[in-house]
XYZ file of N, CA and C in Angstrom:
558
model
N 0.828 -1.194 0.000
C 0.000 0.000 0.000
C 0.868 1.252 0.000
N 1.952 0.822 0.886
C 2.760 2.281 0.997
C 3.501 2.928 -0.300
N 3.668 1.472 -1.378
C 4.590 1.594 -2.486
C 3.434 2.154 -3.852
N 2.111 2.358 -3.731
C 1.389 2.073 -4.424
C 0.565 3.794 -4.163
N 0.659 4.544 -2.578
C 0.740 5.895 -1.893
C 1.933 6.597 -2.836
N 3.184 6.032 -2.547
C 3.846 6.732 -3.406
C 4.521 6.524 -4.393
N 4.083 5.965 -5.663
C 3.762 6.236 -7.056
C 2.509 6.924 -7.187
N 1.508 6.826 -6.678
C 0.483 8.200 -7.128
C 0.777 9.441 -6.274
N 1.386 9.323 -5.518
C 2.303 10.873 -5.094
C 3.117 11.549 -6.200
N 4.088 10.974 -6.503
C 5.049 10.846 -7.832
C 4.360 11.244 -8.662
N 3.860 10.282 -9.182
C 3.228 10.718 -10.490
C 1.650 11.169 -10.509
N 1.278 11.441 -9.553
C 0.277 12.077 -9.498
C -1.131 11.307 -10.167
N -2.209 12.131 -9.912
C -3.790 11.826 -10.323
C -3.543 11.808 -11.721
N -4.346 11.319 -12.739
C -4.348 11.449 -14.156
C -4.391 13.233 -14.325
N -5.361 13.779 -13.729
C -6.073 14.988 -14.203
C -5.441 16.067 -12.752
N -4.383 15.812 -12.278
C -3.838 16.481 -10.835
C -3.996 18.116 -11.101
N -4.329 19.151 -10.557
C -4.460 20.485 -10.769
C -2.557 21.005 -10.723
N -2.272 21.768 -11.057
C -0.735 22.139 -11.304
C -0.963 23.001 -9.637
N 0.272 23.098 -8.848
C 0.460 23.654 -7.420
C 0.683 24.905 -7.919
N 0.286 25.403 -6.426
C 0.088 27.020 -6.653
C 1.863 27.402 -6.346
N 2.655 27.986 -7.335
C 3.515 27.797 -6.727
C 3.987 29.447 -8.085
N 4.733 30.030 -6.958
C 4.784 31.660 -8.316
C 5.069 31.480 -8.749
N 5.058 32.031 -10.374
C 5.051 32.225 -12.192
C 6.672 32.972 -11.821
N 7.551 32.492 -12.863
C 8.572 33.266 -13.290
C 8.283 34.534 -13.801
N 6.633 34.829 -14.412
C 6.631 36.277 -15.018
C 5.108 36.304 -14.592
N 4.810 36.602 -13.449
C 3.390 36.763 -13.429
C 2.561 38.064 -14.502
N 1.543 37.566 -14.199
C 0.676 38.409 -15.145
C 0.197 39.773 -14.436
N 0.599 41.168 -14.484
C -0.146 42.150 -13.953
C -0.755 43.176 -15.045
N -1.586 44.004 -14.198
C -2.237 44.902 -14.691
C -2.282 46.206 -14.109
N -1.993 47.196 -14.606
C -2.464 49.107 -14.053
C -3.205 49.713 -15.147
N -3.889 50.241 -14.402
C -5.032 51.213 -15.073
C -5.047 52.956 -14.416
N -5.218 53.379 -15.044
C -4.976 55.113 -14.952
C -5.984 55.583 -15.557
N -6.943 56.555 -15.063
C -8.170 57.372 -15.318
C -6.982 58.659 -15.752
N -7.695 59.294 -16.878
C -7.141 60.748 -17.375
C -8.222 61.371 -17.779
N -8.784 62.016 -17.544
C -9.650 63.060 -17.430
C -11.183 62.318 -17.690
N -11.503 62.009 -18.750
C -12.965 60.567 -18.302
C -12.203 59.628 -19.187
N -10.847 59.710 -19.549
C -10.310 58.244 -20.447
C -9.919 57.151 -19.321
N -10.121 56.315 -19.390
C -9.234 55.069 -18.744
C -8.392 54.455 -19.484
N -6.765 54.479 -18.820
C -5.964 53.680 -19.570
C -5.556 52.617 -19.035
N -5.518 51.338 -19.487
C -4.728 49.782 -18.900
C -4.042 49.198 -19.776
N -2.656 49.061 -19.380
C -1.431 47.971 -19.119
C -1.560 46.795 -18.762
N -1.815 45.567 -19.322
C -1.324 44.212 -18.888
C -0.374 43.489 -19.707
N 0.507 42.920 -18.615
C 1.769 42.369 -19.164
C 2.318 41.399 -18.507
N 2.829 39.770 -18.835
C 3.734 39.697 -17.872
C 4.916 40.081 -17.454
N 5.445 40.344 -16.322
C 6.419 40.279 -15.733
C 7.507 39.666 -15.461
N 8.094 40.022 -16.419
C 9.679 38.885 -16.245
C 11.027 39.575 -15.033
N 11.478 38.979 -14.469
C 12.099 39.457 -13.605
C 14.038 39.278 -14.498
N 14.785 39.914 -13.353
C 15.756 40.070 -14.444
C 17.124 38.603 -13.887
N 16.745 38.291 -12.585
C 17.193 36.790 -11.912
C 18.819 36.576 -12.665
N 19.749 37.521 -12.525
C 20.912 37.672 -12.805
C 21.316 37.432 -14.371
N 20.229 37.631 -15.152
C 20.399 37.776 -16.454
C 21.110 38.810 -17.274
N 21.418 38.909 -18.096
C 21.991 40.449 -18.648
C 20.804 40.525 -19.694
N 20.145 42.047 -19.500
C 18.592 41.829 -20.334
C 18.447 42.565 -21.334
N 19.306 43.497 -21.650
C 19.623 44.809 -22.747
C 20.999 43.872 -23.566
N 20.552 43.688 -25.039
C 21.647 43.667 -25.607
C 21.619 41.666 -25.667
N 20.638 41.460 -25.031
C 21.641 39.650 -24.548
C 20.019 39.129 -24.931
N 19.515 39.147 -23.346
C 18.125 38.352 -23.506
C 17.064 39.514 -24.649
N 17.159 40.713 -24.326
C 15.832 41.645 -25.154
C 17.569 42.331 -26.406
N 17.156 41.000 -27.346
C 18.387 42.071 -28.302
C 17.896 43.499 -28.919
N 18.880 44.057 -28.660
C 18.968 45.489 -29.877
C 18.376 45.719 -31.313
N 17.389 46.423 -31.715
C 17.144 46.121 -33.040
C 16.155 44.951 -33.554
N 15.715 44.640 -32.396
C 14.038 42.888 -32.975
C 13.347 43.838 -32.277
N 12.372 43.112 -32.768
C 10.984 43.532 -32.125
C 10.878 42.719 -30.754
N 10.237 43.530 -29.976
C 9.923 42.758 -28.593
C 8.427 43.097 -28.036
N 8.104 41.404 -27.824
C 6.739 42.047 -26.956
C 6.416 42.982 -26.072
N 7.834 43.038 -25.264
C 7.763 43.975 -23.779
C 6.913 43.895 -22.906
N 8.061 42.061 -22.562
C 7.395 41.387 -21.680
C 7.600 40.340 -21.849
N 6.442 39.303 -20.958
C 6.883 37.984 -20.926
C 5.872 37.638 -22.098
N 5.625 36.027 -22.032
C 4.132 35.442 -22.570
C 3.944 36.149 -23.488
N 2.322 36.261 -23.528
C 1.818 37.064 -24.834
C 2.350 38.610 -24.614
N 1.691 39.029 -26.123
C 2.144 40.582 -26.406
C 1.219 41.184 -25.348
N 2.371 42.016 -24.545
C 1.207 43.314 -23.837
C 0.520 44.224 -24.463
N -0.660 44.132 -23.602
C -1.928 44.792 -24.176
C -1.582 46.096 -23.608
N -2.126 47.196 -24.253
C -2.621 48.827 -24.196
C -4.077 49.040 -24.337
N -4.947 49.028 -23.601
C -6.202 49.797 -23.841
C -6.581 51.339 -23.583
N -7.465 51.940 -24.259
C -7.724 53.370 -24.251
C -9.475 53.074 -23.938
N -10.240 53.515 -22.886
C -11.517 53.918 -23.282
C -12.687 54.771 -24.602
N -11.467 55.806 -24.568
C -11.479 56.745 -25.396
C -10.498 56.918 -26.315
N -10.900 57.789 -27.658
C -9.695 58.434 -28.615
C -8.541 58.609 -27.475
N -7.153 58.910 -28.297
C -5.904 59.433 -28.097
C -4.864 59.499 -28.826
N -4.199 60.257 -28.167
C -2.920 60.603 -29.175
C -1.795 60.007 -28.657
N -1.031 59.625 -29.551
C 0.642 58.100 -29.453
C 1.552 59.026 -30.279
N 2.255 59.860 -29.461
C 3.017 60.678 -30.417
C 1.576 61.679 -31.294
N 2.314 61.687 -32.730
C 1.476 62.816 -33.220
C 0.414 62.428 -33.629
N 0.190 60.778 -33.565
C -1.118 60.043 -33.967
C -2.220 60.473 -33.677
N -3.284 60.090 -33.854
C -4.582 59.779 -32.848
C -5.264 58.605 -33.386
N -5.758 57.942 -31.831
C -5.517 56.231 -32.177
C -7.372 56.108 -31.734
N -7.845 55.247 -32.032
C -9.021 55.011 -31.548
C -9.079 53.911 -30.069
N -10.389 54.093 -29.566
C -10.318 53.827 -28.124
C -10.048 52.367 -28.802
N -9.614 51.709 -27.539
C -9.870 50.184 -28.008
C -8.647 49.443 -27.527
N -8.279 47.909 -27.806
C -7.000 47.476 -27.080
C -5.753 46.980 -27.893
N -5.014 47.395 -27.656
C -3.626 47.294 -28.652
C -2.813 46.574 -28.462
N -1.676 45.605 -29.194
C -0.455 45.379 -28.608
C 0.845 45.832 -28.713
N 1.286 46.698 -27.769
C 2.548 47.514 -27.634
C 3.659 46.399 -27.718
N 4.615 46.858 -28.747
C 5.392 46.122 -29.204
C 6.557 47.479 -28.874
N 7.658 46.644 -28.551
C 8.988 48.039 -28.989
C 10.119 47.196 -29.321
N 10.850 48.359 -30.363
C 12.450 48.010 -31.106
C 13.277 48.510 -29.880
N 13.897 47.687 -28.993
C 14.748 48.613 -27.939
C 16.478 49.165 -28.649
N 16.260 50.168 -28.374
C 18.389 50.319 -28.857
C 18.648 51.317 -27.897
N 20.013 51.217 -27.871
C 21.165 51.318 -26.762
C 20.395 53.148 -26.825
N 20.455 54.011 -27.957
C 20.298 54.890 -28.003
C 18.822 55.917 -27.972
N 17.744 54.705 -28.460
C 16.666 55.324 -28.917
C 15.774 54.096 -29.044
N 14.350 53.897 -28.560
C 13.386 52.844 -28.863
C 12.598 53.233 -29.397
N 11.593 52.546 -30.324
C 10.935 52.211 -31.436
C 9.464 51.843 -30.280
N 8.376 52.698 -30.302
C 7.613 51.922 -29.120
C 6.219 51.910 -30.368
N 5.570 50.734 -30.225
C 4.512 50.312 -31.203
C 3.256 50.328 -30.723
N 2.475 50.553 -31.070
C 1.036 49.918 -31.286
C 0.977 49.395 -32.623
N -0.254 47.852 -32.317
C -0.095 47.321 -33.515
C -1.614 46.805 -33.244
N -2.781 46.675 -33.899
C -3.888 46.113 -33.813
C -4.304 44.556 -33.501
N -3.654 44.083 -33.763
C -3.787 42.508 -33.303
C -3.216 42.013 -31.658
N -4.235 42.468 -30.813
C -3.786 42.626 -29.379
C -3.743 41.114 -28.762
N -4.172 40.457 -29.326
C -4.383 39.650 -28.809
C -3.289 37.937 -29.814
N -1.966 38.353 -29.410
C -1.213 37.407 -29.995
C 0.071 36.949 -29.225
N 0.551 36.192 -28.994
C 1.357 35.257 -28.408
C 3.061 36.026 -28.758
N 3.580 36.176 -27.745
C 5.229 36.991 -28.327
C 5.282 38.015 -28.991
N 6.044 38.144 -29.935
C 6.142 39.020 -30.778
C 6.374 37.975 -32.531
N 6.219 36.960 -32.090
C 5.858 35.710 -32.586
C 5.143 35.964 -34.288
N 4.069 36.722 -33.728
C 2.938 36.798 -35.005
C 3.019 37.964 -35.471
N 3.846 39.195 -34.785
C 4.235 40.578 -35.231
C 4.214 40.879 -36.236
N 3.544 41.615 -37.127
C 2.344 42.089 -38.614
C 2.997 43.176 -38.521
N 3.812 44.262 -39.037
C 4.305 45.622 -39.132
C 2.692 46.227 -39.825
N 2.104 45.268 -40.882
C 0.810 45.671 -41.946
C -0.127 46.753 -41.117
N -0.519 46.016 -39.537
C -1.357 46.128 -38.537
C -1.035 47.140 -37.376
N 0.072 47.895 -37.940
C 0.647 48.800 -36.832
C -0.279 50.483 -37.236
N -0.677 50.177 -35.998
C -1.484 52.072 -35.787
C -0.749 52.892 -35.663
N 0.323 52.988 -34.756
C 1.245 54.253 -34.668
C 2.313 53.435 -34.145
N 3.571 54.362 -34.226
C 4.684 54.427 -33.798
C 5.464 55.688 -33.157
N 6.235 55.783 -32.149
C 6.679 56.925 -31.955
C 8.327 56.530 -31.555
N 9.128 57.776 -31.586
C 10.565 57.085 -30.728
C 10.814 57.798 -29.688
N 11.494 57.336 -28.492
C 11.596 57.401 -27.430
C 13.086 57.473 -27.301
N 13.707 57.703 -26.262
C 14.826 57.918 -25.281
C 14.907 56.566 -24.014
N 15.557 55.981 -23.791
C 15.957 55.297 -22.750
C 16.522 56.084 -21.276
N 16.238 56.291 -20.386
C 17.241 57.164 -19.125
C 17.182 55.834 -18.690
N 18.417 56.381 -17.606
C 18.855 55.044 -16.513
C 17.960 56.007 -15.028
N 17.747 54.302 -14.529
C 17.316 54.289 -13.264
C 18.174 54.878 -12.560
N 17.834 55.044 -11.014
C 18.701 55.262 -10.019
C 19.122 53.907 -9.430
N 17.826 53.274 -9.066
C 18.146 51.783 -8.431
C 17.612 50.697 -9.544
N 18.138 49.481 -9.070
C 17.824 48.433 -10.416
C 16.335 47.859 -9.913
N 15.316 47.312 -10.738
C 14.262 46.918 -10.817
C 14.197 46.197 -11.077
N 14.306 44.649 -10.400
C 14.100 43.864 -10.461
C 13.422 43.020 -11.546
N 11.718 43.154 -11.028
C 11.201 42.941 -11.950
C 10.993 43.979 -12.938
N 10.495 43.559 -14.424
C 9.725 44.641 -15.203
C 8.179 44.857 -14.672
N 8.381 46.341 -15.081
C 6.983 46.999 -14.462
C 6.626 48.274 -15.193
N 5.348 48.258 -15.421
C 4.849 49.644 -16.069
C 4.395 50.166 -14.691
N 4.538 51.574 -15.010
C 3.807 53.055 -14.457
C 3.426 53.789 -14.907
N 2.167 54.303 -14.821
C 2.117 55.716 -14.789
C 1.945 56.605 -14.153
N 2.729 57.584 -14.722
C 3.395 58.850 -13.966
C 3.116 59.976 -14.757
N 2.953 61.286 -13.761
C 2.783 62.604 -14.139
C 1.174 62.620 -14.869
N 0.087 62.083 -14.402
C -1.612 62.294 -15.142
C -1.878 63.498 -14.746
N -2.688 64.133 -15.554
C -3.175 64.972 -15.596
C -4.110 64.821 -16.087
N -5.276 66.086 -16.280
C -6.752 65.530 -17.167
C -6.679 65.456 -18.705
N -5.461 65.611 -18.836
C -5.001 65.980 -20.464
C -4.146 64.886 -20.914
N -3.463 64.402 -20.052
C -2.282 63.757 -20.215
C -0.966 62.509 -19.676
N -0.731 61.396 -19.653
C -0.015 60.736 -18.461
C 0.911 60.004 -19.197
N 2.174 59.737 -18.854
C 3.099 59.103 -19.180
C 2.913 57.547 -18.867
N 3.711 56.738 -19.636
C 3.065 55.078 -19.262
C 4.930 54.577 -19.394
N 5.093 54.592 -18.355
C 6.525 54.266 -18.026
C 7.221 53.016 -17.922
N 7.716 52.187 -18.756
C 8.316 50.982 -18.722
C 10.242 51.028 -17.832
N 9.778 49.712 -16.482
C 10.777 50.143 -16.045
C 12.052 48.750 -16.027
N 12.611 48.652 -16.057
C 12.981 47.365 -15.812
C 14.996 47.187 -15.682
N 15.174 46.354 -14.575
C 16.795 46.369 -14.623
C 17.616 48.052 -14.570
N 17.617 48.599 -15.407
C 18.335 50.251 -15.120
C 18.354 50.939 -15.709
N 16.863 50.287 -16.623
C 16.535 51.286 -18.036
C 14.824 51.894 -17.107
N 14.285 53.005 -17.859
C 13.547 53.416 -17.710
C 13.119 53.907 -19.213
N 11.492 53.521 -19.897
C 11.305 53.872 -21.064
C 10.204 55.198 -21.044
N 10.055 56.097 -21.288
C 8.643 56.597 -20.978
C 8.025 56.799 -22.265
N 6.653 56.564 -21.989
C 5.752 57.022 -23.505
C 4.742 58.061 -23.378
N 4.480 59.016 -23.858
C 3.605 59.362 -23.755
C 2.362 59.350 -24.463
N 1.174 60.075 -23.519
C -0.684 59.604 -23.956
C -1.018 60.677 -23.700
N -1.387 61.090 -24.737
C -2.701 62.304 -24.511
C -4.134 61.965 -24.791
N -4.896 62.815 -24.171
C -6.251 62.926 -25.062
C -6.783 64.313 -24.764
N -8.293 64.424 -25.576
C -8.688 65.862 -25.226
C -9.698 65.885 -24.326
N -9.701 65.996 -23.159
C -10.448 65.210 -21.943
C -11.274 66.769 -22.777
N -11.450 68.233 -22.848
C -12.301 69.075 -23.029
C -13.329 68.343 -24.494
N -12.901 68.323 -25.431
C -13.546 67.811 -26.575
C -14.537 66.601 -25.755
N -14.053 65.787 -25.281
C -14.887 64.864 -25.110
C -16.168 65.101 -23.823
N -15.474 65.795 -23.224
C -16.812 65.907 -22.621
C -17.863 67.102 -22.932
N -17.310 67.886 -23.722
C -18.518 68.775 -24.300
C -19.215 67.813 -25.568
N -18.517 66.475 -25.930
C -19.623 65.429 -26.485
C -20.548 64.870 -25.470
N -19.836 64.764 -24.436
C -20.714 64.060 -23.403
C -22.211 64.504 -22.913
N -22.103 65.979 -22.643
C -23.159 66.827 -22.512
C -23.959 67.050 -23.704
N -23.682 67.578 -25.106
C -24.203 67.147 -26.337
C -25.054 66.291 -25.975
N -24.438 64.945 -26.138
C -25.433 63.482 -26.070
C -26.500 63.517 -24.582
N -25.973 64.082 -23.770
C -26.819 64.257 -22.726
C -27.594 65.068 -22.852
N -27.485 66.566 -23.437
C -28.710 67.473 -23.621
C -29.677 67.754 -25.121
N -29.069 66.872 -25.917
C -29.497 66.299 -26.936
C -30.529 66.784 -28.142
């Protein structure tokens, strides 16, 4: 009996549930209200676990999901502006070209795809380029923020190891809500 306890210990139930035990890149999410827009970030989280992650694991010059797992999503409630764009509300997958000097940060319409794997340039809404600064302290894991909202405006900050990326989001929180009242006084 005891030998027979453990082989189905071992090898478990046919159908055994997987142990709760933490993800190398868990899955998170932030969301940021800007004036009546809501913006959300989900991504996993890859941590940097004595890797070298600029240049080695996230090369220079490919496309990267930015992130773990699938491509991270960008949603907008509302219109906005990605650089000099203006993008429609809805959910995106932010893709970026990282380089030593300057990143390539994407939206691309097919939000919902695995890596950077299935990456369509065809399907890209906007693009803008960015600056890299260094951190003060290293960051472990990767993590978005946003920083500096206003009712006009908020930065969506990718942080990770001793890079810091920032992007910026606008919208016209005034335009939209003198639609709002419109439709309300009708």
């Amino acid at each position: 009996a005891l030998t027979l306890a453990a082989a189905t210990f071992v090898a478990g139930p046919a159908r055994a549930e997987q142990p709760d035990v933490p993800k190398k890149s868990p899955h998170a999410r932030v969301e940021q209200q800007v004036g009546v827009t809501t913006f959300a970030i989900e991504y996993g989280s890859p941590a940097v676990r004595g890797r070298t992650i600029w240049g080695e694991l996230v090369p220079w010059g490919q496309v990267w999901r930015t992130g773990a797992n699938a491509a991270t999503r960008l949603s907008a409630s509302r219109e906005f502006r990605f650089g000099d764009e203006t993008v429609p509300a809805g959910t995106y997958a932010l893709f970026t070209i990282p380089g030593q000097k300057s990143w390539t940060v994407i939206l691309n319409s097919k939000a919902d795809t695995w890596g950077a794997f299935e990456y369509d340039a065809s399907k890209d809404v906007a693009r803008i380029e960015v600056k890299p600064t260094a951190l003060a302290e290293k960051r472990e894991r990767m993590t978005f923020v946003f920083s500096d909202a206003t009712d006009d405006s908020v930065h969506l900050d990718l942080e990770w190891e001793k890079v810091r990326v920032r992007i910026p989001l606008r919208v016209d929180t005034r335009a939209h809500v003198m639609a709002n009242i419109a439709a309300a006084t009708g």
